Every structure is written in structure tokens, then in C-alpha cells.
Amino acid sequence: MQVRDDDGVAGQIDPQSREVHVWRVNLGESSDRCAIFDRYLSVDERARRERFRSELIGRRWAEARGALRVVLGSYASVAPSRIVFDTGQFGKPVLRESNVALSFNITHTGNIALIAVAGTNRMVGIDAELIRSDVEWSNLSRRFFAPAEAEEIHSAPPEQHVAAFFACWTRKEALVKAMGVGLSMLLDTFQVSMLPNRPAEVIAVAGDPLARTRWKLVDLSEADFAAALAVNIPDPIMRRFSFEDVLQEGLKRVGA
């Protein structure tokens, strides 16, 4: 896998290429930006924002959704407000119509959102979680993960327990999101790597003997959160972009 931070063109992707673009968005940067993004949201999206129990979480969700519209609009060369989403069978968002064939996925945790964009016929998923030292990693791993994964976490040095748990969780969620199967796929029916001395990879998926070669996992974790990307490209070229660096240029290009 190749990772490139300093080349490639933001907002442009060859639909048939091995590229996956990952956008990092800082949420809560300014109230002005939140107000602008709010105008891009659909009626249904505004209603969903109001249903969050926490105003802060609702505001961050809405800002992440607005950023997603800006990013996708820059690829499709349309205004963010004109983006129309459909949902797959298990709730994964897809573009209804576009002059550019795109696959995409989004995650947000705390004040960070990550957006993954790939070309046509690609399956991509991304997940991130704030690392919390008080998480009940032992019970949760025994309850939700494959037995071999739970055993590997419990056998790790104590200082690695929490990080291994969150690495495992985000890698599994990213793969489930890439497959677009939602909660219909139990987390204990497949296995991923999660320890620091091993690369991120799919080890096994029940009923799919080729899963290990079909899917690529990429660790995107930072100091305070775990994150992972899953994509059905054996040798992807991942390009990273900062949303803030290209925001104004992108909005000008789509006439927002």
C-alpha cells in the first residue's frame, strides 16, 4: 500500500484507479462555518440533527454532513446543497445521481471527521473512535469479538489492552461499513489483526475464503483516537487531504 500526503489533486479521482482519498475534517472550527454548512443540509438532515439528545453531538454531526457535501460536490462539480443521497439496503449512504462515479464513507468522533472517497465499483468503509481508558475492554471483547481476537487482546501486555481493543473495534467497523451490510454481520464472524507489532489486515471472514486478499485494511489512528480504512483494492494508493486546506478553493469551484 502506498500513502501519499503531498501529491494528487484534491477533488479529482480516476474512477478506475487504485486511489482512495482520505479527508481529515476538524469540527467546531468556527460558528460561521457551521452556519454555512447548515444551509447545505436537506430537510431530512436538519430533522435528524434535531433528534440528537445532545446539542453538541447534533451540531458536530451536521457539520460533518456539510463537510461531506462539500467534498463530494468538489468531485462531482456541483454545489453541496444539490447533492442527493440514497441509502443502501442496510442504511449505507450512496449518491443518487452524479456525473462522477464515486464510492464514499464517513465517520466522526469528538471533533474529528474522516471522509473516504474511491472510484466506481469500489467498496470503502472508514471508522474512528476516541480512545477512552475507562472502556470495559475485557467484557466487550469477550462479548462482541471473535474468540481468537478476544484472547489476543487479553494476552497482550497490560499497557496495550485499550489500544488493541479500539484498533480491533474500528477495523471491524470499517470492514462492515465497506461491505455495506450493517448490523446484519456479527462482529464475531470475522477476524482482524489489532496488535502494534502486526500490520492492519483481515485475517479471516466466515464463508469467504478469499477475504484476506480481497480486502485491505489501513490504520489511520492518531494519538487520541483509533481509526481504520477498509477497501476492496488489494494494493490501494491512499492520498490524504486536509479539508481546511482546500475548503475555500473547493467552494469556489462548485459555485457555493
PDB file of C-alpha atoms in Angstrom:
ATOM      1  CA  MET A   1       0.000   0.000   0.000  1.00  0.00           C
ATOM      2  CA  GLN A   2       1.243   3.463  -0.868  1.00  0.00           C
ATOM      3  CA  VAL A   3       0.458   6.541   1.236  1.00  0.00           C
ATOM      4  CA  ARG A   4       0.908   9.973  -0.314  1.00  0.00           C
ATOM      5  CA  ASP A   5       0.309  13.202   1.565  1.00  0.00           C
ATOM      6  CA  ASP A   6       1.770  15.738  -0.838  1.00  0.00           C
ATOM      7  CA  ASP A   7       0.617  14.884  -4.354  1.00  0.00           C
ATOM      8  CA  GLY A   8      -2.573  14.162  -6.219  1.00  0.00           C
ATOM      9  CA  VAL A   9      -5.354  16.629  -6.902  1.00  0.00           C
ATOM     10  CA  ALA A  10      -7.998  17.199  -4.264  1.00  0.00           C
ATOM     11  CA  GLY A  11     -11.471  16.716  -5.676  1.00  0.00           C
ATOM     12  CA  GLN A  12     -10.322  14.650  -8.661  1.00  0.00           C
ATOM     13  CA  ILE A  13     -10.106  10.877  -8.860  1.00  0.00           C
ATOM     14  CA  ASP A  14      -9.888   8.420 -11.724  1.00  0.00           C
ATOM     15  CA  PRO A  15     -12.923   6.139 -11.283  1.00  0.00           C
ATOM     16  CA  GLN A  16     -10.903   3.109 -12.353  1.00  0.00           C
ATOM     17  CA  SER A  17      -7.752   3.850 -10.349  1.00  0.00           C
ATOM     18  CA  ARG A  18      -6.448   2.239  -7.168  1.00  0.00           C
ATOM     19  CA  GLU A  19      -6.647   5.565  -5.349  1.00  0.00           C
ATOM     20  CA  VAL A  20      -8.508   6.155  -2.115  1.00  0.00           C
ATOM     21  CA  HIS A  21      -8.704   9.730  -0.846  1.00  0.00           C
ATOM     22  CA  VAL A  22      -8.987  10.317   2.900  1.00  0.00           C
ATOM     23  CA  TRP A  23     -10.087  13.752   4.086  1.00  0.00           C
ATOM     24  CA  ARG A  24      -9.480  14.902   7.657  1.00  0.00           C
ATOM     25  CA  VAL A  25     -12.000  17.474   8.919  1.00  0.00           C
ATOM     26  CA  ASN A  26     -11.656  19.491  12.114  1.00  0.00           C
ATOM     27  CA  LEU A  27     -15.141  20.005  13.532  1.00  0.00           C
ATOM     28  CA  GLY A  28     -16.161  23.069  15.517  1.00  0.00           C
ATOM     29  CA  GLU A  29     -13.581  25.346  13.920  1.00  0.00           C
ATOM     30  CA  SER A  30     -15.997  28.282  13.714  1.00  0.00           C
ATOM     31  CA  SER A  31     -19.678  29.067  14.181  1.00  0.00           C
ATOM     32  CA  ASP A  32     -19.681  30.841  10.793  1.00  0.00           C
ATOM     33  CA  ARG A  33     -18.681  27.656   9.013  1.00  0.00           C
ATOM     34  CA  CYS A  34     -21.364  25.701  10.882  1.00  0.00           C
ATOM     35  CA  ALA A  35     -23.956  28.230   9.741  1.00  0.00           C
ATOM     36  CA  ILE A  36     -22.806  27.972   6.121  1.00  0.00           C
ATOM     37  CA  PHE A  37     -22.849  24.186   6.185  1.00  0.00           C
ATOM     38  CA  ASP A  38     -26.303  24.204   7.735  1.00  0.00           C
ATOM     39  CA  ARG A  39     -27.668  25.756   4.547  1.00  0.00           C
ATOM     40  CA  TYR A  40     -26.431  22.781   2.545  1.00  0.00           C
ATOM     41  CA  LEU A  41     -28.411  20.218   4.545  1.00  0.00           C
ATOM     42  CA  SER A  42     -31.656  18.699   3.317  1.00  0.00           C
ATOM     43  CA  VAL A  43     -34.885  18.923   5.289  1.00  0.00           C
ATOM     44  CA  ASP A  44     -34.401  15.336   6.452  1.00  0.00           C
ATOM     45  CA  GLU A  45     -30.849  16.037   7.573  1.00  0.00           C
ATOM     46  CA  ARG A  46     -31.932  19.062   9.606  1.00  0.00           C
ATOM     47  CA  ALA A  47     -34.656  16.967  11.223  1.00  0.00           C
ATOM     48  CA  ARG A  48     -32.127  14.267  12.075  1.00  0.00           C
ATOM     49  CA  ARG A  49     -29.818  16.824  13.672  1.00  0.00           C
ATOM     50  CA  GLU A  50     -32.639  17.931  15.966  1.00  0.00           C
ATOM     51  CA  ARG A  51     -33.237  14.357  17.132  1.00  0.00           C
ATOM     52  CA  PHE A  52     -29.832  14.046  18.791  1.00  0.00           C
ATOM     53  CA  ARG A  53     -30.150  14.204  22.567  1.00  0.00           C
ATOM     54  CA  SER A  54     -27.023  16.344  22.834  1.00  0.00           C
ATOM     55  CA  GLU A  55     -26.928  19.678  21.002  1.00  0.00           C
ATOM     56  CA  LEU A  56     -23.142  19.392  20.683  1.00  0.00           C
ATOM     57  CA  ILE A  57     -23.316  15.939  19.086  1.00  0.00           C
ATOM     58  CA  GLY A  58     -26.071  17.089  16.750  1.00  0.00           C
ATOM     59  CA  ARG A  59     -24.064  20.137  15.718  1.00  0.00           C
ATOM     60  CA  ARG A  60     -20.952  18.062  15.048  1.00  0.00           C
ATOM     61  CA  TRP A  61     -22.961  15.532  13.050  1.00  0.00           C
ATOM     62  CA  ALA A  62     -24.455  18.325  10.944  1.00  0.00           C
ATOM     63  CA  GLU A  63     -21.047  19.904  10.347  1.00  0.00           C
ATOM     64  CA  ALA A  64     -19.580  16.546   9.320  1.00  0.00           C
ATOM     65  CA  ARG A  65     -22.502  16.047   6.945  1.00  0.00           C
ATOM     66  CA  GLY A  66     -21.968  19.517   5.497  1.00  0.00           C
ATOM     67  CA  ALA A  67     -18.280  18.774   5.006  1.00  0.00           C
ATOM     68  CA  LEU A  68     -19.203  15.542   3.241  1.00  0.00           C
ATOM     69  CA  ARG A  69     -21.414  17.520   0.881  1.00  0.00           C
ATOM     70  CA  VAL A  70     -18.575  19.952   0.142  1.00  0.00           C
ATOM     71  CA  VAL A  71     -16.125  17.113  -0.532  1.00  0.00           C
ATOM     72  CA  LEU A  72     -18.473  15.163  -2.789  1.00  0.00           C
ATOM     73  CA  GLY A  73     -19.542  18.361  -4.528  1.00  0.00           C
ATOM     74  CA  SER A  74     -15.913  19.080  -5.401  1.00  0.00           C
ATOM     75  CA  TYR A  75     -15.617  15.694  -7.138  1.00  0.00           C
ATOM     76  CA  ALA A  76     -18.973  15.928  -8.914  1.00  0.00           C
ATOM     77  CA  SER A  77     -18.606  19.675  -9.706  1.00  0.00           C
ATOM     78  CA  VAL A  78     -21.966  20.540  -8.185  1.00  0.00           C
ATOM     79  CA  ALA A  79     -22.988  22.784  -5.293  1.00  0.00           C
ATOM     80  CA  PRO A  80     -23.049  20.987  -1.916  1.00  0.00           C
ATOM     81  CA  SER A  81     -26.759  21.664  -1.478  1.00  0.00           C
ATOM     82  CA  ARG A  82     -27.536  19.809  -4.731  1.00  0.00           C
ATOM     83  CA  ILE A  83     -26.044  16.527  -3.555  1.00  0.00           C
ATOM     84  CA  VAL A  84     -28.813  13.941  -3.094  1.00  0.00           C
ATOM     85  CA  PHE A  85     -28.272  10.831  -1.002  1.00  0.00           C
ATOM     86  CA  ASP A  86     -29.978   7.459  -1.147  1.00  0.00           C
ATOM     87  CA  THR A  87     -29.398   4.642   1.312  1.00  0.00           C
ATOM     88  CA  GLY A  88     -28.497   1.053   0.607  1.00  0.00           C
ATOM     89  CA  GLN A  89     -30.365  -1.939   1.987  1.00  0.00           C
ATOM     90  CA  PHE A  90     -28.629  -1.623   5.363  1.00  0.00           C
ATOM     91  CA  GLY A  91     -28.545   2.179   5.564  1.00  0.00           C
ATOM     92  CA  LYS A  92     -25.191   2.998   3.952  1.00  0.00           C
ATOM     93  CA  PRO A  93     -25.452   6.364   2.119  1.00  0.00           C
ATOM     94  CA  VAL A  94     -24.856   6.434  -1.625  1.00  0.00           C
ATOM     95  CA  LEU A  95     -25.139   9.171  -4.245  1.00  0.00           C
ATOM     96  CA  ARG A  96     -28.453   9.112  -6.074  1.00  0.00           C
ATOM     97  CA  GLU A  97     -27.175  10.554  -9.332  1.00  0.00           C
ATOM     98  CA  SER A  98     -23.824  12.007 -10.264  1.00  0.00           C
ATOM     99  CA  ASN A  99     -21.737  12.699 -13.325  1.00  0.00           C
ATOM    100  CA  VAL A 100     -18.827  11.123 -11.433  1.00  0.00           C
ATOM    101  CA  ALA A 101     -18.974   7.517 -10.199  1.00  0.00           C
ATOM    102  CA  LEU A 102     -17.906   7.609  -6.550  1.00  0.00           C
ATOM    103  CA  SER A 103     -17.841   5.363  -3.538  1.00  0.00           C
ATOM    104  CA  PHE A 104     -17.559   7.085  -0.176  1.00  0.00           C
ATOM    105  CA  ASN A 105     -17.949   6.705   3.560  1.00  0.00           C
ATOM    106  CA  ILE A 106     -17.713   8.989   6.582  1.00  0.00           C
ATOM    107  CA  THR A 107     -17.037   8.702  10.297  1.00  0.00           C
ATOM    108  CA  HIS A 108     -16.709  11.237  13.078  1.00  0.00           C
ATOM    109  CA  THR A 109     -15.681  11.099  16.698  1.00  0.00           C
ATOM    110  CA  GLY A 110     -15.128  14.003  19.062  1.00  0.00           C
ATOM    111  CA  ASN A 111     -14.068  16.997  16.982  1.00  0.00           C
ATOM    112  CA  ILE A 112     -12.660  14.982  14.063  1.00  0.00           C
ATOM    113  CA  ALA A 113     -14.365  13.622  10.941  1.00  0.00           C
ATOM    114  CA  LEU A 114     -12.766  11.412   8.306  1.00  0.00           C
ATOM    115  CA  ILE A 115     -14.165  11.029   4.799  1.00  0.00           C
ATOM    116  CA  ALA A 116     -13.032   8.309   2.396  1.00  0.00           C
ATOM    117  CA  VAL A 117     -13.622   8.609  -1.357  1.00  0.00           C
ATOM    118  CA  ALA A 118     -12.857   5.978  -4.002  1.00  0.00           C
ATOM    119  CA  GLY A 119     -13.787   5.335  -7.608  1.00  0.00           C
ATOM    120  CA  THR A 120     -16.579   3.376  -9.189  1.00  0.00           C
ATOM    121  CA  ASN A 121     -17.325  -0.207  -8.127  1.00  0.00           C
ATOM    122  CA  ARG A 122     -15.137   0.216  -5.061  1.00  0.00           C
ATOM    123  CA  MET A 123     -16.352  -0.706  -1.598  1.00  0.00           C
ATOM    124  CA  VAL A 124     -14.934   1.575   1.064  1.00  0.00           C
ATOM    125  CA  GLY A 125     -15.563   1.985   4.771  1.00  0.00           C
ATOM    126  CA  ILE A 126     -13.976   4.156   7.442  1.00  0.00           C
ATOM    127  CA  ASP A 127     -14.396   4.274  11.205  1.00  0.00           C
ATOM    128  CA  ALA A 128     -12.922   6.256  14.103  1.00  0.00           C
ATOM    129  CA  GLU A 129     -13.391   6.182  17.874  1.00  0.00           C
ATOM    130  CA  LEU A 130     -11.993   8.348  20.646  1.00  0.00           C
ATOM    131  CA  ILE A 131      -9.726   6.253  22.860  1.00  0.00           C
ATOM    132  CA  ARG A 132     -11.162   6.095  26.384  1.00  0.00           C
ATOM    133  CA  SER A 133      -9.144   4.454  29.133  1.00  0.00           C
ATOM    134  CA  ASP A 134     -12.304   3.643  31.109  1.00  0.00           C
ATOM    135  CA  VAL A 135     -13.759   1.395  28.401  1.00  0.00           C
ATOM    136  CA  GLU A 136     -14.704  -2.095  29.600  1.00  0.00           C
ATOM    137  CA  TRP A 137     -12.442  -3.691  27.038  1.00  0.00           C
ATOM    138  CA  SER A 138     -12.396  -7.108  28.670  1.00  0.00           C
ATOM    139  CA  ASN A 139     -16.162  -7.677  28.775  1.00  0.00           C
ATOM    140  CA  LEU A 140     -16.800  -6.023  25.406  1.00  0.00           C
ATOM    141  CA  SER A 141     -14.144  -8.001  23.573  1.00  0.00           C
ATOM    142  CA  ARG A 142     -15.422 -11.282  25.036  1.00  0.00           C
ATOM    143  CA  ARG A 143     -18.989 -10.323  24.116  1.00  0.00           C
ATOM    144  CA  PHE A 144     -18.589  -8.981  20.576  1.00  0.00           C
ATOM    145  CA  PHE A 145     -15.274 -10.077  19.061  1.00  0.00           C
ATOM    146  CA  ALA A 146     -14.185 -13.407  17.628  1.00  0.00           C
ATOM    147  CA  PRO A 147     -12.800 -15.670  20.383  1.00  0.00           C
ATOM    148  CA  ALA A 148      -9.286 -15.536  18.883  1.00  0.00           C
ATOM    149  CA  GLU A 149      -9.385 -11.722  18.888  1.00  0.00           C
ATOM    150  CA  ALA A 150     -10.546 -11.517  22.492  1.00  0.00           C
ATOM    151  CA  GLU A 151      -7.850 -13.960  23.531  1.00  0.00           C
ATOM    152  CA  GLU A 152      -5.184 -11.968  21.679  1.00  0.00           C
ATOM    153  CA  ILE A 153      -6.226  -8.753  23.430  1.00  0.00           C
ATOM    154  CA  HIS A 154      -6.239 -10.421  26.860  1.00  0.00           C
ATOM    155  CA  SER A 155      -2.825 -11.969  26.203  1.00  0.00           C
ATOM    156  CA  ALA A 156      -1.240  -8.642  25.215  1.00  0.00           C
ATOM    157  CA  PRO A 157       0.829  -6.631  27.697  1.00  0.00           C
ATOM    158  CA  PRO A 158      -1.452  -4.592  30.011  1.00  0.00           C
ATOM    159  CA  GLU A 159      -0.366  -1.288  28.502  1.00  0.00           C
ATOM    160  CA  GLN A 160      -1.659  -2.474  25.094  1.00  0.00           C
ATOM    161  CA  HIS A 161      -5.132  -3.666  26.145  1.00  0.00           C
ATOM    162  CA  VAL A 162      -7.065  -0.457  25.499  1.00  0.00           C
ATOM    163  CA  ALA A 163      -5.276   0.442  22.260  1.00  0.00           C
ATOM    164  CA  ALA A 164      -5.698  -3.109  20.933  1.00  0.00           C
ATOM    165  CA  PHE A 165      -9.408  -3.077  21.771  1.00  0.00           C
ATOM    166  CA  PHE A 166     -10.047   0.179  19.906  1.00  0.00           C
ATOM    167  CA  ALA A 167      -7.860  -0.870  16.970  1.00  0.00           C
ATOM    168  CA  CYS A 168      -9.855  -4.091  16.682  1.00  0.00           C
ATOM    169  CA  TRP A 169     -13.186  -2.298  17.024  1.00  0.00           C
ATOM    170  CA  THR A 170     -12.507   0.356  14.382  1.00  0.00           C
ATOM    171  CA  ARG A 171     -11.013  -2.113  11.899  1.00  0.00           C
ATOM    172  CA  LYS A 172     -14.018  -4.387  12.218  1.00  0.00           C
ATOM    173  CA  GLU A 173     -16.475  -1.481  11.911  1.00  0.00           C
ATOM    174  CA  ALA A 174     -14.636  -0.134   8.859  1.00  0.00           C
ATOM    175  CA  LEU A 175     -14.872  -3.531   7.160  1.00  0.00           C
ATOM    176  CA  VAL A 176     -18.572  -3.904   7.966  1.00  0.00           C
ATOM    177  CA  LYS A 177     -19.209  -0.401   6.613  1.00  0.00           C
ATOM    178  CA  ALA A 178     -17.236  -1.157   3.451  1.00  0.00           C
ATOM    179  CA  MET A 179     -19.306  -4.278   2.846  1.00  0.00           C
ATOM    180  CA  GLY A 180     -22.459  -2.232   3.400  1.00  0.00           C
ATOM    181  CA  VAL A 181     -24.101  -4.936   5.499  1.00  0.00           C
ATOM    182  CA  GLY A 182     -24.650  -3.007   8.718  1.00  0.00           C
ATOM    183  CA  LEU A 183     -25.694  -4.914  11.825  1.00  0.00           C
ATOM    184  CA  SER A 184     -26.610  -7.967   9.750  1.00  0.00           C
ATOM    185  CA  MET A 185     -22.959  -9.075  10.012  1.00  0.00           C
ATOM    186  CA  LEU A 186     -21.973 -10.073  13.527  1.00  0.00           C
ATOM    187  CA  LEU A 187     -18.560  -8.877  14.662  1.00  0.00           C
ATOM    188  CA  ASP A 188     -17.555 -12.336  15.872  1.00  0.00           C
ATOM    189  CA  THR A 189     -17.906 -13.890  12.392  1.00  0.00           C
ATOM    190  CA  PHE A 190     -14.618 -12.450  11.134  1.00  0.00           C
ATOM    191  CA  GLN A 191     -11.158 -11.709  12.480  1.00  0.00           C
ATOM    192  CA  VAL A 192      -8.723  -8.809  12.053  1.00  0.00           C
ATOM    193  CA  SER A 193      -5.275  -8.019  13.412  1.00  0.00           C
ATOM    194  CA  MET A 194      -5.012  -5.397  16.131  1.00  0.00           C
ATOM    195  CA  LEU A 195      -1.678  -5.543  17.978  1.00  0.00           C
ATOM    196  CA  PRO A 196       1.011  -2.855  17.398  1.00  0.00           C
ATOM    197  CA  ASN A 197       3.583  -5.348  16.110  1.00  0.00           C
ATOM    198  CA  ARG A 198       1.296  -6.529  13.290  1.00  0.00           C
ATOM    199  CA  PRO A 199       0.116  -4.690  10.174  1.00  0.00           C
ATOM    200  CA  ALA A 200      -3.594  -3.965   9.846  1.00  0.00           C
ATOM    201  CA  GLU A 201      -5.156  -6.835   7.920  1.00  0.00           C
ATOM    202  CA  VAL A 202      -8.211  -9.008   7.544  1.00  0.00           C
ATOM    203  CA  ILE A 203      -7.316 -12.479   8.824  1.00  0.00           C
ATOM    204  CA  ALA A 204     -10.494 -14.424   8.088  1.00  0.00           C
ATOM    205  CA  VAL A 205     -14.176 -13.960   7.257  1.00  0.00           C
ATOM    206  CA  ALA A 206     -16.642 -16.801   7.747  1.00  0.00           C
ATOM    207  CA  GLY A 207     -17.858 -18.123   4.405  1.00  0.00           C
ATOM    208  CA  ASP A 208     -15.329 -16.096   2.365  1.00  0.00           C
ATOM    209  CA  PRO A 209     -12.003 -17.915   1.901  1.00  0.00           C
ATOM    210  CA  LEU A 210     -10.674 -15.102  -0.312  1.00  0.00           C
ATOM    211  CA  ALA A 211     -11.430 -12.277   2.140  1.00  0.00           C
ATOM    212  CA  ARG A 212      -7.823 -11.914   3.240  1.00  0.00           C
ATOM    213  CA  THR A 213      -6.737 -10.967  -0.275  1.00  0.00           C
ATOM    214  CA  ARG A 214      -9.969  -9.239  -1.274  1.00  0.00           C
ATOM    215  CA  TRP A 215      -9.889  -6.616   1.484  1.00  0.00           C
ATOM    216  CA  LYS A 216      -7.219  -4.147   2.557  1.00  0.00           C
ATOM    217  CA  LEU A 217      -7.176  -2.523   5.992  1.00  0.00           C
ATOM    218  CA  VAL A 218      -5.236   0.686   6.689  1.00  0.00           C
ATOM    219  CA  ASP A 219      -4.628   2.032  10.178  1.00  0.00           C
ATOM    220  CA  LEU A 220      -5.351   5.784  10.428  1.00  0.00           C
ATOM    221  CA  SER A 221      -5.046   6.174  14.197  1.00  0.00           C
ATOM    222  CA  GLU A 222      -3.678   9.267  15.892  1.00  0.00           C
ATOM    223  CA  ALA A 223      -2.676   9.977  19.471  1.00  0.00           C
ATOM    224  CA  ASP A 224      -6.184  10.286  20.926  1.00  0.00           C
ATOM    225  CA  PHE A 225      -8.326   8.261  18.564  1.00  0.00           C
ATOM    226  CA  ALA A 226      -8.252   4.954  16.731  1.00  0.00           C
ATOM    227  CA  ALA A 227      -9.269   4.880  13.081  1.00  0.00           C
ATOM    228  CA  ALA A 228      -9.199   2.470  10.182  1.00  0.00           C
ATOM    229  CA  LEU A 229      -9.973   2.325   6.473  1.00  0.00           C
ATOM    230  CA  ALA A 230     -11.241  -0.773   4.650  1.00  0.00           C
ATOM    231  CA  VAL A 231     -11.385  -1.062   0.864  1.00  0.00           C
ATOM    232  CA  ASN A 232     -11.654  -3.838  -1.703  1.00  0.00           C
ATOM    233  CA  ILE A 233      -8.475  -2.809  -3.507  1.00  0.00           C
ATOM    234  CA  PRO A 234      -5.587  -5.266  -2.952  1.00  0.00           C
ATOM    235  CA  ASP A 235      -2.865  -2.612  -3.275  1.00  0.00           C
ATOM    236  CA  PRO A 236      -4.503   0.804  -2.792  1.00  0.00           C
ATOM    237  CA  ILE A 237      -2.828   4.157  -3.195  1.00  0.00           C
ATOM    238  CA  MET A 238      -4.069   6.293  -0.336  1.00  0.00           C
ATOM    239  CA  ARG A 239      -3.862  10.060  -0.581  1.00  0.00           C
ATOM    240  CA  ARG A 240      -4.503  12.234   2.466  1.00  0.00           C
ATOM    241  CA  PHE A 241      -6.081  15.683   2.286  1.00  0.00           C
ATOM    242  CA  SER A 242      -6.798  18.314   4.907  1.00  0.00           C
ATOM    243  CA  PHE A 243     -10.301  19.664   4.467  1.00  0.00           C
ATOM    244  CA  GLU A 244      -9.314  23.086   5.787  1.00  0.00           C
ATOM    245  CA  ASP A 245      -6.529  23.465   3.217  1.00  0.00           C
ATOM    246  CA  VAL A 246      -8.847  23.115   0.250  1.00  0.00           C
ATOM    247  CA  LEU A 247     -12.180  24.327   1.606  1.00  0.00           C
ATOM    248  CA  GLN A 248     -12.336  27.749   0.006  1.00  0.00           C
ATOM    249  CA  GLU A 249     -10.946  26.534  -3.317  1.00  0.00           C
ATOM    250  CA  GLY A 250     -13.490  23.725  -3.406  1.00  0.00           C
ATOM    251  CA  LEU A 251     -16.414  26.023  -2.643  1.00  0.00           C
ATOM    252  CA  LYS A 252     -15.363  28.426  -5.388  1.00  0.00           C
ATOM    253  CA  ARG A 253     -15.072  25.609  -7.918  1.00  0.00           C
ATOM    254  CA  VAL A 254     -18.638  24.373  -7.339  1.00  0.00           C
ATOM    255  CA  GLY A 255     -20.113  27.851  -7.048  1.00  0.00           C
ATOM    256  CA  ALA A 256     -21.264  27.507  -3.435  1.00  0.00           C
TER     257      ALA A 256
END
